[in-house]
């Protein structure tokens, strides 16, 4: 099968199209013919091995020069090609979506049954591939939000942010969004009542929940935006300058250390992908309350260009890889 492989940490120039052996569906797994995959910040960090903690998170060993799995990519959508022993609720030809541990930048990927679900009926493969990691992260971060709460989403135009605005709105919250000038109208269209253009507006006021996806403000500045009885939620960050050990993970760590000493609650939840979480997202999507936003779509052979665009152009929402059938 065709796949995008990387043997050495580095820039997108390290990525190459290659013919490799097709995986098999082991017990409890499903082999998926990938029709589309999407790019996430995780793919960029693993590609670079930067920050250095990304190499540890990649289950690398000391001194390894490249990713543990040479084929990256988590989010995917496609059709079931083969089912392993113990998988009884899916059949060949079923349309599915989910998040693999790695390996989705390829024509086929083997995935544990618990990491995928049936594709939303009202989405294309490209749209469905844009959903899993980003939408599940947004959903995990906002599970505590209730009707009428004031929610601020910082980084509202990114992959997670576009889902967060919609999910908060679906939960009955009054949503404010922070983004750049070019994304103001898009944030309003997703359901934000108030939009702050960070290039020219000053962010003021207090909110019941502040979800920071940008990682560009200090912990002290973020806490000033939260009601004493409210919650600051930290997820990811925008430090793409490279060269450090922890990068955006540093803010998450500082938040965890500060938790016992500050009044607003601080959360840095880890999103766990499961069939149930995907099913919840599918229900929201099929009800019309949630939809993916796609910035650009690239063919599999141009995966390096897709990651480079994400890395250098401050992409809006999601970037998707479309994988046409071979031959």
PDB file of C-alpha atoms in Angstrom:
ATOM      1  CA  UNK A   1       0.000   0.000   0.000  1.00  0.00           C
ATOM      2  CA  UNK A   2       0.996   3.657  -0.357  1.00  0.00           C
ATOM      3  CA  UNK A   3       1.928   5.453   2.839  1.00  0.00           C
ATOM      4  CA  UNK A   4       3.727   8.575   4.011  1.00  0.00           C
ATOM      5  CA  UNK A   5       6.803   7.467   5.945  1.00  0.00           C
ATOM      6  CA  UNK A   6       9.414   9.213   8.068  1.00  0.00           C
ATOM      7  CA  UNK A   7      12.584   7.607   9.387  1.00  0.00           C
ATOM      8  CA  UNK A   8      14.306  10.647  10.959  1.00  0.00           C
ATOM      9  CA  UNK A   9      12.965  13.534  13.057  1.00  0.00           C
ATOM     10  CA  UNK A  10      12.974  16.842  11.196  1.00  0.00           C
ATOM     11  CA  UNK A  11      10.980  19.077   8.871  1.00  0.00           C
ATOM     12  CA  UNK A  12       8.297  18.020   6.411  1.00  0.00           C
ATOM     13  CA  UNK A  13      11.173  17.347   3.969  1.00  0.00           C
ATOM     14  CA  UNK A  14      11.710  14.115   5.951  1.00  0.00           C
ATOM     15  CA  UNK A  15       8.347  12.769   4.759  1.00  0.00           C
ATOM     16  CA  UNK A  16       8.217  10.568   1.669  1.00  0.00           C
ATOM     17  CA  UNK A  17       5.646   8.490  -0.207  1.00  0.00           C
ATOM     18  CA  UNK A  18       6.537   4.799  -0.150  1.00  0.00           C
ATOM     19  CA  UNK A  19       5.095   1.360  -0.823  1.00  0.00           C
ATOM     20  CA  UNK A  20       4.964  -0.640   2.407  1.00  0.00           C
ATOM     21  CA  UNK A  21       3.280  -3.815   3.593  1.00  0.00           C
ATOM     22  CA  UNK A  22      -0.426  -3.546   4.306  1.00  0.00           C
ATOM     23  CA  UNK A  23      -1.320  -4.179   7.976  1.00  0.00           C
ATOM     24  CA  UNK A  24      -3.571  -7.029   9.102  1.00  0.00           C
ATOM     25  CA  UNK A  25      -6.530  -6.874  11.457  1.00  0.00           C
ATOM     26  CA  UNK A  26      -5.528  -8.749  14.587  1.00  0.00           C
ATOM     27  CA  UNK A  27      -7.986  -9.936  17.243  1.00  0.00           C
ATOM     28  CA  UNK A  28     -10.175  -7.052  18.353  1.00  0.00           C
ATOM     29  CA  UNK A  29      -9.081  -4.860  15.434  1.00  0.00           C
ATOM     30  CA  UNK A  30     -10.597  -3.548  12.221  1.00  0.00           C
ATOM     31  CA  UNK A  31      -8.663  -2.959   8.993  1.00  0.00           C
ATOM     32  CA  UNK A  32      -9.911   0.269   7.440  1.00  0.00           C
ATOM     33  CA  UNK A  33      -9.477   1.334   3.832  1.00  0.00           C
ATOM     34  CA  UNK A  34      -8.662   4.984   4.531  1.00  0.00           C
ATOM     35  CA  UNK A  35     -10.546   7.477   2.386  1.00  0.00           C
ATOM     36  CA  UNK A  36      -9.456  10.584   4.288  1.00  0.00           C
ATOM     37  CA  UNK A  37      -7.245  11.566   7.224  1.00  0.00           C
ATOM     38  CA  UNK A  38      -6.697  14.879   8.983  1.00  0.00           C
ATOM     39  CA  UNK A  39      -3.646  16.688  10.293  1.00  0.00           C
ATOM     40  CA  UNK A  40      -3.290  17.533  13.987  1.00  0.00           C
ATOM     41  CA  UNK A  41      -0.660  19.409  15.986  1.00  0.00           C
ATOM     42  CA  UNK A  42       0.388  16.038  17.394  1.00  0.00           C
ATOM     43  CA  UNK A  43       1.551  14.982  13.921  1.00  0.00           C
ATOM     44  CA  UNK A  44       3.701  18.106  13.648  1.00  0.00           C
ATOM     45  CA  UNK A  45       5.254  17.563  17.080  1.00  0.00           C
ATOM     46  CA  UNK A  46       6.040  13.900  16.402  1.00  0.00           C
ATOM     47  CA  UNK A  47       7.466  14.761  12.972  1.00  0.00           C
ATOM     48  CA  UNK A  48       9.847  17.280  14.510  1.00  0.00           C
ATOM     49  CA  UNK A  49      10.408  15.434  17.762  1.00  0.00           C
ATOM     50  CA  UNK A  50       9.877  18.889  19.251  1.00  0.00           C
ATOM     51  CA  UNK A  51       9.394  19.743  22.035  1.00  0.00           C
ATOM     52  CA  UNK A  52      11.694  17.001  23.195  1.00  0.00           C
ATOM     53  CA  UNK A  53       8.994  15.580  25.460  1.00  0.00           C
ATOM     54  CA  UNK A  54       7.185  14.598  22.225  1.00  0.00           C
ATOM     55  CA  UNK A  55       9.861  11.941  21.703  1.00  0.00           C
ATOM     56  CA  UNK A  56       9.046  10.425  25.074  1.00  0.00           C
ATOM     57  CA  UNK A  57       5.306  10.630  24.345  1.00  0.00           C
ATOM     58  CA  UNK A  58       6.016   8.810  21.079  1.00  0.00           C
ATOM     59  CA  UNK A  59       7.306   5.924  23.231  1.00  0.00           C
ATOM     60  CA  UNK A  60      10.734   6.482  21.794  1.00  0.00           C
ATOM     61  CA  UNK A  61      13.862   5.123  23.393  1.00  0.00           C
ATOM     62  CA  UNK A  62      16.826   7.254  24.329  1.00  0.00           C
ATOM     63  CA  UNK A  63      18.909   8.088  21.291  1.00  0.00           C
ATOM     64  CA  UNK A  64      16.285   7.189  18.682  1.00  0.00           C
ATOM     65  CA  UNK A  65      16.620   9.435  15.622  1.00  0.00           C
ATOM     66  CA  UNK A  66      13.066   9.058  14.329  1.00  0.00           C
ATOM     67  CA  UNK A  67       9.446   8.284  15.288  1.00  0.00           C
ATOM     68  CA  UNK A  68       8.635   4.902  16.805  1.00  0.00           C
ATOM     69  CA  UNK A  69       6.111   4.363  14.019  1.00  0.00           C
ATOM     70  CA  UNK A  70       7.358   5.703  10.662  1.00  0.00           C
ATOM     71  CA  UNK A  71       3.757   6.275   9.474  1.00  0.00           C
ATOM     72  CA  UNK A  72       1.990   9.075  11.331  1.00  0.00           C
ATOM     73  CA  UNK A  73      -1.629  10.224  11.273  1.00  0.00           C
ATOM     74  CA  UNK A  74      -4.391   9.601  13.805  1.00  0.00           C
ATOM     75  CA  UNK A  75      -7.757  10.843  12.537  1.00  0.00           C
ATOM     76  CA  UNK A  76      -9.293   8.873   9.679  1.00  0.00           C
ATOM     77  CA  UNK A  77     -12.511   7.980   7.888  1.00  0.00           C
ATOM     78  CA  UNK A  78     -13.010   5.098   5.500  1.00  0.00           C
ATOM     79  CA  UNK A  79     -14.580   1.713   4.899  1.00  0.00           C
ATOM     80  CA  UNK A  80     -14.116  -1.582   6.713  1.00  0.00           C
ATOM     81  CA  UNK A  81     -11.857  -3.877   4.675  1.00  0.00           C
ATOM     82  CA  UNK A  82     -11.470  -6.721   7.166  1.00  0.00           C
ATOM     83  CA  UNK A  83     -12.466  -7.522  10.756  1.00  0.00           C
ATOM     84  CA  UNK A  84     -10.375  -9.365  13.302  1.00  0.00           C
ATOM     85  CA  UNK A  85     -11.498 -12.107  15.651  1.00  0.00           C
ATOM     86  CA  UNK A  86     -13.960 -10.871  18.246  1.00  0.00           C
ATOM     87  CA  UNK A  87     -15.348  -7.990  16.193  1.00  0.00           C
ATOM     88  CA  UNK A  88     -18.975  -8.874  15.500  1.00  0.00           C
ATOM     89  CA  UNK A  89     -20.789  -5.556  15.109  1.00  0.00           C
ATOM     90  CA  UNK A  90     -19.068  -4.315  11.938  1.00  0.00           C
ATOM     91  CA  UNK A  91     -18.954  -5.805   8.455  1.00  0.00           C
ATOM     92  CA  UNK A  92     -16.865  -5.323   5.336  1.00  0.00           C
ATOM     93  CA  UNK A  93     -17.982  -2.174   3.541  1.00  0.00           C
ATOM     94  CA  UNK A  94     -19.274  -0.325   6.621  1.00  0.00           C
ATOM     95  CA  UNK A  95     -18.319   3.354   6.694  1.00  0.00           C
ATOM     96  CA  UNK A  96     -16.428   4.293   9.855  1.00  0.00           C
ATOM     97  CA  UNK A  97     -14.385   7.089  11.430  1.00  0.00           C
ATOM     98  CA  UNK A  98     -12.081   7.279  14.411  1.00  0.00           C
ATOM     99  CA  UNK A  99      -8.628   7.941  15.782  1.00  0.00           C
ATOM    100  CA  UNK A 100      -5.811   5.453  15.360  1.00  0.00           C
ATOM    101  CA  UNK A 101      -2.731   5.514  17.568  1.00  0.00           C
ATOM    102  CA  UNK A 102      -0.788   6.191  14.345  1.00  0.00           C
ATOM    103  CA  UNK A 103      -0.656   5.010  10.750  1.00  0.00           C
ATOM    104  CA  UNK A 104      -3.569   6.909   9.143  1.00  0.00           C
ATOM    105  CA  UNK A 105      -1.439   8.682   6.504  1.00  0.00           C
ATOM    106  CA  UNK A 106      -1.752   5.564   4.378  1.00  0.00           C
ATOM    107  CA  UNK A 107      -4.206   3.628   2.233  1.00  0.00           C
ATOM    108  CA  UNK A 108      -4.991   1.192   5.065  1.00  0.00           C
ATOM    109  CA  UNK A 109      -4.813   1.368   8.849  1.00  0.00           C
ATOM    110  CA  UNK A 110      -5.487  -1.306  11.494  1.00  0.00           C
ATOM    111  CA  UNK A 111      -7.420   0.112  14.446  1.00  0.00           C
ATOM    112  CA  UNK A 112      -8.684  -1.287  17.746  1.00  0.00           C
ATOM    113  CA  UNK A 113     -12.488  -1.645  17.636  1.00  0.00           C
ATOM    114  CA  UNK A 114     -12.831   0.690  20.627  1.00  0.00           C
ATOM    115  CA  UNK A 115     -11.234   3.594  18.726  1.00  0.00           C
ATOM    116  CA  UNK A 116     -13.732   3.870  15.887  1.00  0.00           C
ATOM    117  CA  UNK A 117     -17.464   4.110  15.218  1.00  0.00           C
ATOM    118  CA  UNK A 118     -19.852   4.339  12.305  1.00  0.00           C
ATOM    119  CA  UNK A 119     -19.381   7.482  10.227  1.00  0.00           C
ATOM    120  CA  UNK A 120     -22.010  10.240  10.576  1.00  0.00           C
ATOM    121  CA  UNK A 121     -24.447   9.716   7.712  1.00  0.00           C
ATOM    122  CA  UNK A 122     -24.534  13.402   6.777  1.00  0.00           C
ATOM    123  CA  UNK A 123     -20.757  13.844   6.394  1.00  0.00           C
ATOM    124  CA  UNK A 124     -18.379  13.068   3.552  1.00  0.00           C
ATOM    125  CA  UNK A 125     -15.277  11.020   4.323  1.00  0.00           C
ATOM    126  CA  UNK A 126     -13.203  14.227   4.304  1.00  0.00           C
ATOM    127  CA  UNK A 127     -15.550  15.935   6.767  1.00  0.00           C
ATOM    128  CA  UNK A 128     -15.700  12.889   9.044  1.00  0.00           C
ATOM    129  CA  UNK A 129     -11.903  12.611   9.155  1.00  0.00           C
ATOM    130  CA  UNK A 130     -11.758  16.177  10.503  1.00  0.00           C
ATOM    131  CA  UNK A 131     -13.774  15.270  13.596  1.00  0.00           C
ATOM    132  CA  UNK A 132     -12.254  12.719  16.022  1.00  0.00           C
ATOM    133  CA  UNK A 133      -9.320  14.216  17.931  1.00  0.00           C
ATOM    134  CA  UNK A 134     -10.305  17.894  17.741  1.00  0.00           C
ATOM    135  CA  UNK A 135     -14.015  17.467  18.453  1.00  0.00           C
ATOM    136  CA  UNK A 136     -13.417  14.958  21.246  1.00  0.00           C
ATOM    137  CA  UNK A 137     -10.897  17.320  22.850  1.00  0.00           C
ATOM    138  CA  UNK A 138     -13.445  20.150  22.748  1.00  0.00           C
ATOM    139  CA  UNK A 139     -16.158  17.893  24.127  1.00  0.00           C
ATOM    140  CA  UNK A 140     -13.939  16.671  26.979  1.00  0.00           C
ATOM    141  CA  UNK A 141     -12.934  20.223  27.903  1.00  0.00           C
ATOM    142  CA  UNK A 142     -16.532  21.462  28.045  1.00  0.00           C
ATOM    143  CA  UNK A 143     -18.395  18.581  29.680  1.00  0.00           C
ATOM    144  CA  UNK A 144     -18.970  20.648  32.830  1.00  0.00           C
ATOM    145  CA  UNK A 145     -20.594  23.570  30.979  1.00  0.00           C
ATOM    146  CA  UNK A 146     -24.311  24.129  31.573  1.00  0.00           C
ATOM    147  CA  UNK A 147     -27.217  26.218  30.327  1.00  0.00           C
ATOM    148  CA  UNK A 148     -26.674  29.977  30.446  1.00  0.00           C
ATOM    149  CA  UNK A 149     -22.997  29.875  31.479  1.00  0.00           C
ATOM    150  CA  UNK A 150     -20.600  32.403  29.993  1.00  0.00           C
ATOM    151  CA  UNK A 151     -17.864  30.607  28.093  1.00  0.00           C
ATOM    152  CA  UNK A 152     -14.773  32.180  26.528  1.00  0.00           C
ATOM    153  CA  UNK A 153     -12.892  30.204  23.871  1.00  0.00           C
ATOM    154  CA  UNK A 154      -9.372  31.528  23.211  1.00  0.00           C
ATOM    155  CA  UNK A 155      -8.132  30.170  19.894  1.00  0.00           C
ATOM    156  CA  UNK A 156     -11.622  29.803  18.461  1.00  0.00           C
ATOM    157  CA  UNK A 157     -10.556  29.514  14.824  1.00  0.00           C
ATOM    158  CA  UNK A 158      -8.361  26.435  15.199  1.00  0.00           C
ATOM    159  CA  UNK A 159      -9.260  22.787  14.822  1.00  0.00           C
ATOM    160  CA  UNK A 160     -10.379  22.330  18.437  1.00  0.00           C
ATOM    161  CA  UNK A 161     -11.677  25.895  18.747  1.00  0.00           C
ATOM    162  CA  UNK A 162     -14.206  25.653  15.922  1.00  0.00           C
ATOM    163  CA  UNK A 163     -15.704  22.576  17.576  1.00  0.00           C
ATOM    164  CA  UNK A 164     -15.548  24.146  21.059  1.00  0.00           C
ATOM    165  CA  UNK A 165     -17.632  27.164  20.041  1.00  0.00           C
ATOM    166  CA  UNK A 166     -20.316  24.870  18.616  1.00  0.00           C
ATOM    167  CA  UNK A 167     -20.319  22.400  21.512  1.00  0.00           C
ATOM    168  CA  UNK A 168     -20.561  25.163  24.122  1.00  0.00           C
ATOM    169  CA  UNK A 169     -23.444  26.669  22.162  1.00  0.00           C
ATOM    170  CA  UNK A 170     -25.155  23.263  21.935  1.00  0.00           C
ATOM    171  CA  UNK A 171     -24.933  22.982  25.733  1.00  0.00           C
ATOM    172  CA  UNK A 172     -26.816  26.263  26.094  1.00  0.00           C
ATOM    173  CA  UNK A 173     -23.851  28.469  26.954  1.00  0.00           C
ATOM    174  CA  UNK A 174     -23.352  32.088  25.947  1.00  0.00           C
ATOM    175  CA  UNK A 175     -20.156  31.907  23.937  1.00  0.00           C
ATOM    176  CA  UNK A 176     -17.468  34.522  23.404  1.00  0.00           C
ATOM    177  CA  UNK A 177     -14.624  33.765  21.008  1.00  0.00           C
ATOM    178  CA  UNK A 178     -11.080  35.104  20.601  1.00  0.00           C
ATOM    179  CA  UNK A 179      -9.528  34.984  17.126  1.00  0.00           C
ATOM    180  CA  UNK A 180      -7.795  37.124  14.498  1.00  0.00           C
ATOM    181  CA  UNK A 181      -9.497  39.633  12.188  1.00  0.00           C
ATOM    182  CA  UNK A 182      -9.888  37.253   9.254  1.00  0.00           C
ATOM    183  CA  UNK A 183     -11.803  34.735  11.402  1.00  0.00           C
ATOM    184  CA  UNK A 184     -14.259  37.051  13.191  1.00  0.00           C
ATOM    185  CA  UNK A 185     -17.219  36.402  10.897  1.00  0.00           C
ATOM    186  CA  UNK A 186     -16.534  32.664  10.820  1.00  0.00           C
ATOM    187  CA  UNK A 187     -16.623  32.544  14.646  1.00  0.00           C
ATOM    188  CA  UNK A 188     -19.956  34.364  14.661  1.00  0.00           C
ATOM    189  CA  UNK A 189     -21.326  31.940  12.076  1.00  0.00           C
ATOM    190  CA  UNK A 190     -20.412  29.027  14.384  1.00  0.00           C
ATOM    191  CA  UNK A 191     -22.483  30.509  17.213  1.00  0.00           C
ATOM    192  CA  UNK A 192     -20.299  32.965  19.146  1.00  0.00           C
ATOM    193  CA  UNK A 193     -22.389  35.842  20.523  1.00  0.00           C
ATOM    194  CA  UNK A 194     -19.348  38.055  21.027  1.00  0.00           C
ATOM    195  CA  UNK A 195     -16.027  37.912  19.172  1.00  0.00           C
ATOM    196  CA  UNK A 196     -12.786  39.527  20.331  1.00  0.00           C
ATOM    197  CA  UNK A 197     -10.228  40.313  17.634  1.00  0.00           C
ATOM    198  CA  UNK A 198      -6.976  39.841  19.521  1.00  0.00           C
ATOM    199  CA  UNK A 199      -5.043  41.937  16.991  1.00  0.00           C
ATOM    200  CA  UNK A 200      -6.880  45.111  18.000  1.00  0.00           C
ATOM    201  CA  UNK A 201      -9.255  44.480  20.930  1.00  0.00           C
ATOM    202  CA  UNK A 202      -8.465  44.196  24.631  1.00  0.00           C
ATOM    203  CA  UNK A 203      -9.794  41.086  26.318  1.00  0.00           C
ATOM    204  CA  UNK A 204     -11.668  42.048  29.496  1.00  0.00           C
ATOM    205  CA  UNK A 205     -14.444  40.759  31.749  1.00  0.00           C
ATOM    206  CA  UNK A 206     -14.901  37.513  33.644  1.00  0.00           C
ATOM    207  CA  UNK A 207     -16.385  34.229  32.506  1.00  0.00           C
ATOM    208  CA  UNK A 208     -17.708  31.061  34.108  1.00  0.00           C
ATOM    209  CA  UNK A 209     -15.406  28.986  31.888  1.00  0.00           C
ATOM    210  CA  UNK A 210     -12.317  30.058  29.986  1.00  0.00           C
ATOM    211  CA  UNK A 211     -10.986  27.483  27.525  1.00  0.00           C
ATOM    212  CA  UNK A 212      -7.460  28.399  26.430  1.00  0.00           C
ATOM    213  CA  UNK A 213      -6.343  26.672  23.255  1.00  0.00           C
ATOM    214  CA  UNK A 214      -3.739  29.222  22.178  1.00  0.00           C
ATOM    215  CA  UNK A 215      -1.143  29.021  24.948  1.00  0.00           C
ATOM    216  CA  UNK A 216      -0.045  32.630  24.352  1.00  0.00           C
ATOM    217  CA  UNK A 217      -1.111  34.149  27.699  1.00  0.00           C
ATOM    218  CA  UNK A 218       0.401  33.668  31.136  1.00  0.00           C
ATOM    219  CA  UNK A 219      -1.435  31.627  33.735  1.00  0.00           C
ATOM    220  CA  UNK A 220      -1.909  34.783  35.829  1.00  0.00           C
ATOM    221  CA  UNK A 221      -3.519  36.645  32.895  1.00  0.00           C
ATOM    222  CA  UNK A 222      -5.844  33.745  32.189  1.00  0.00           C
ATOM    223  CA  UNK A 223      -6.970  33.467  35.806  1.00  0.00           C
ATOM    224  CA  UNK A 224      -7.966  37.149  35.800  1.00  0.00           C
ATOM    225  CA  UNK A 225     -10.579  36.288  33.168  1.00  0.00           C
ATOM    226  CA  UNK A 226     -12.286  33.613  35.295  1.00  0.00           C
ATOM    227  CA  UNK A 227     -14.956  34.126  37.946  1.00  0.00           C
ATOM    228  CA  UNK A 228     -13.765  32.976  41.395  1.00  0.00           C
ATOM    229  CA  UNK A 229     -16.312  30.159  41.218  1.00  0.00           C
ATOM    230  CA  UNK A 230     -15.502  29.428  37.575  1.00  0.00           C
ATOM    231  CA  UNK A 231     -13.126  27.103  35.732  1.00  0.00           C
ATOM    232  CA  UNK A 232     -10.012  27.666  33.635  1.00  0.00           C
ATOM    233  CA  UNK A 233      -9.520  24.836  31.152  1.00  0.00           C
ATOM    234  CA  UNK A 234      -6.082  24.432  29.570  1.00  0.00           C
ATOM    235  CA  UNK A 235      -5.625  22.360  26.435  1.00  0.00           C
ATOM    236  CA  UNK A 236      -2.616  22.386  24.154  1.00  0.00           C
ATOM    237  CA  UNK A 237      -0.905  25.596  23.162  1.00  0.00           C
ATOM    238  CA  UNK A 238       0.589  27.449  20.275  1.00  0.00           C
ATOM    239  CA  UNK A 239       4.347  27.316  20.954  1.00  0.00           C
ATOM    240  CA  UNK A 240       5.657  26.261  17.524  1.00  0.00           C
ATOM    241  CA  UNK A 241       9.012  28.023  17.847  1.00  0.00           C
ATOM    242  CA  UNK A 242      10.695  24.803  18.859  1.00  0.00           C
ATOM    243  CA  UNK A 243      13.870  24.001  20.696  1.00  0.00           C
ATOM    244  CA  UNK A 244      12.510  23.502  24.222  1.00  0.00           C
ATOM    245  CA  UNK A 245      11.954  20.408  26.298  1.00  0.00           C
ATOM    246  CA  UNK A 246       8.311  21.067  27.144  1.00  0.00           C
ATOM    247  CA  UNK A 247       6.956  23.722  24.711  1.00  0.00           C
ATOM    248  CA  UNK A 248       3.211  24.257  25.237  1.00  0.00           C
ATOM    249  CA  UNK A 249       3.130  21.455  27.810  1.00  0.00           C
ATOM    250  CA  UNK A 250       4.831  23.868  30.233  1.00  0.00           C
ATOM    251  CA  UNK A 251       1.665  25.953  30.691  1.00  0.00           C
ATOM    252  CA  UNK A 252      -0.362  22.840  31.416  1.00  0.00           C
ATOM    253  CA  UNK A 253       2.149  21.775  34.055  1.00  0.00           C
ATOM    254  CA  UNK A 254       2.119  25.224  35.717  1.00  0.00           C
ATOM    255  CA  UNK A 255      -1.652  25.112  35.812  1.00  0.00           C
ATOM    256  CA  UNK A 256      -1.655  21.744  37.549  1.00  0.00           C
ATOM    257  CA  UNK A 257       0.878  22.951  40.120  1.00  0.00           C
ATOM    258  CA  UNK A 258      -1.193  26.085  40.842  1.00  0.00           C
ATOM    259  CA  UNK A 259      -4.498  24.250  41.332  1.00  0.00           C
ATOM    260  CA  UNK A 260      -4.387  23.951  45.155  1.00  0.00           C
ATOM    261  CA  UNK A 261      -3.529  27.638  45.622  1.00  0.00           C
ATOM    262  CA  UNK A 262      -6.040  29.557  43.470  1.00  0.00           C
ATOM    263  CA  UNK A 263      -9.785  30.082  43.701  1.00  0.00           C
ATOM    264  CA  UNK A 264     -10.976  29.389  40.158  1.00  0.00           C
ATOM    265  CA  UNK A 265     -10.786  25.719  39.348  1.00  0.00           C
ATOM    266  CA  UNK A 266      -8.086  24.706  36.854  1.00  0.00           C
ATOM    267  CA  UNK A 267      -8.507  21.698  34.598  1.00  0.00           C
ATOM    268  CA  UNK A 268      -6.200  20.213  31.995  1.00  0.00           C
ATOM    269  CA  UNK A 269      -8.247  17.198  30.889  1.00  0.00           C
ATOM    270  CA  UNK A 270      -6.904  14.465  28.655  1.00  0.00           C
ATOM    271  CA  UNK A 271      -9.320  13.456  25.930  1.00  0.00           C
ATOM    272  CA  UNK A 272      -9.679   9.678  25.696  1.00  0.00           C
ATOM    273  CA  UNK A 273     -11.047   8.480  22.378  1.00  0.00           C
ATOM    274  CA  UNK A 274     -13.646   5.710  22.682  1.00  0.00           C
ATOM    275  CA  UNK A 275     -16.516   4.346  20.642  1.00  0.00           C
ATOM    276  CA  UNK A 276     -18.860   6.075  23.099  1.00  0.00           C
ATOM    277  CA  UNK A 277     -17.223   9.485  22.642  1.00  0.00           C
ATOM    278  CA  UNK A 278     -17.388   9.088  18.858  1.00  0.00           C
ATOM    279  CA  UNK A 279     -21.029   8.022  19.104  1.00  0.00           C
ATOM    280  CA  UNK A 280     -21.824  11.160  21.104  1.00  0.00           C
ATOM    281  CA  UNK A 281     -20.143  13.297  18.457  1.00  0.00           C
ATOM    282  CA  UNK A 282     -21.988  11.455  15.692  1.00  0.00           C
ATOM    283  CA  UNK A 283     -25.315  12.214  17.412  1.00  0.00           C
ATOM    284  CA  UNK A 284     -24.456  15.926  17.643  1.00  0.00           C
ATOM    285  CA  UNK A 285     -23.401  15.997  13.995  1.00  0.00           C
ATOM    286  CA  UNK A 286     -26.457  14.152  12.702  1.00  0.00           C
ATOM    287  CA  UNK A 287     -28.722  16.460  14.750  1.00  0.00           C
ATOM    288  CA  UNK A 288     -27.190  19.485  13.022  1.00  0.00           C
ATOM    289  CA  UNK A 289     -25.663  20.936  16.205  1.00  0.00           C
ATOM    290  CA  UNK A 290     -22.064  20.288  15.137  1.00  0.00           C
ATOM    291  CA  UNK A 291     -20.231  20.459  11.836  1.00  0.00           C
ATOM    292  CA  UNK A 292     -16.544  20.302  10.923  1.00  0.00           C
ATOM    293  CA  UNK A 293     -14.847  23.273   9.276  1.00  0.00           C
ATOM    294  CA  UNK A 294     -12.153  22.450   6.715  1.00  0.00           C
ATOM    295  CA  UNK A 295      -9.524  24.960   5.625  1.00  0.00           C
ATOM    296  CA  UNK A 296      -7.781  22.954   2.884  1.00  0.00           C
ATOM    297  CA  UNK A 297      -7.701  19.453   1.446  1.00  0.00           C
ATOM    298  CA  UNK A 298      -4.558  17.789   0.032  1.00  0.00           C
ATOM    299  CA  UNK A 299      -3.941  14.469  -1.749  1.00  0.00           C
ATOM    300  CA  UNK A 300      -1.930  11.819   0.101  1.00  0.00           C
ATOM    301  CA  UNK A 301       1.218  12.551  -1.927  1.00  0.00           C
ATOM    302  CA  UNK A 302       1.130  16.154  -0.663  1.00  0.00           C
ATOM    303  CA  UNK A 303       0.922  15.307   3.055  1.00  0.00           C
ATOM    304  CA  UNK A 304       4.248  17.075   3.625  1.00  0.00           C
ATOM    305  CA  UNK A 305       2.796  20.267   2.122  1.00  0.00           C
ATOM    306  CA  UNK A 306      -0.293  19.916   4.323  1.00  0.00           C
ATOM    307  CA  UNK A 307       1.782  19.689   7.506  1.00  0.00           C
ATOM    308  CA  UNK A 308       4.011  22.548   6.369  1.00  0.00           C
ATOM    309  CA  UNK A 309       0.909  24.688   5.771  1.00  0.00           C
ATOM    310  CA  UNK A 310      -0.323  23.923   9.265  1.00  0.00           C
ATOM    311  CA  UNK A 311       3.101  24.715  10.690  1.00  0.00           C
ATOM    312  CA  UNK A 312       3.695  28.041   8.931  1.00  0.00           C
ATOM    313  CA  UNK A 313       0.388  29.556   7.820  1.00  0.00           C
ATOM    314  CA  UNK A 314      -1.708  29.603  11.013  1.00  0.00           C
ATOM    315  CA  UNK A 315      -4.348  27.400   9.382  1.00  0.00           C
ATOM    316  CA  UNK A 316      -8.030  27.907  10.081  1.00  0.00           C
ATOM    317  CA  UNK A 317      -9.877  24.904  11.444  1.00  0.00           C
ATOM    318  CA  UNK A 318      -8.895  21.524   9.985  1.00  0.00           C
ATOM    319  CA  UNK A 319      -6.559  20.364   7.213  1.00  0.00           C
ATOM    320  CA  UNK A 320      -7.575  17.117   5.542  1.00  0.00           C
ATOM    321  CA  UNK A 321      -5.750  14.510   3.455  1.00  0.00           C
ATOM    322  CA  UNK A 322      -7.949  12.926   0.771  1.00  0.00           C
ATOM    323  CA  UNK A 323      -6.860   9.418  -0.220  1.00  0.00           C
ATOM    324  CA  UNK A 324      -8.152   8.223  -3.562  1.00  0.00           C
ATOM    325  CA  UNK A 325      -8.312   4.459  -4.225  1.00  0.00           C
ATOM    326  CA  UNK A 326      -5.182   3.138  -5.908  1.00  0.00           C
ATOM    327  CA  UNK A 327      -5.425   2.331  -9.578  1.00  0.00           C
TER     328      UNK A 327
END
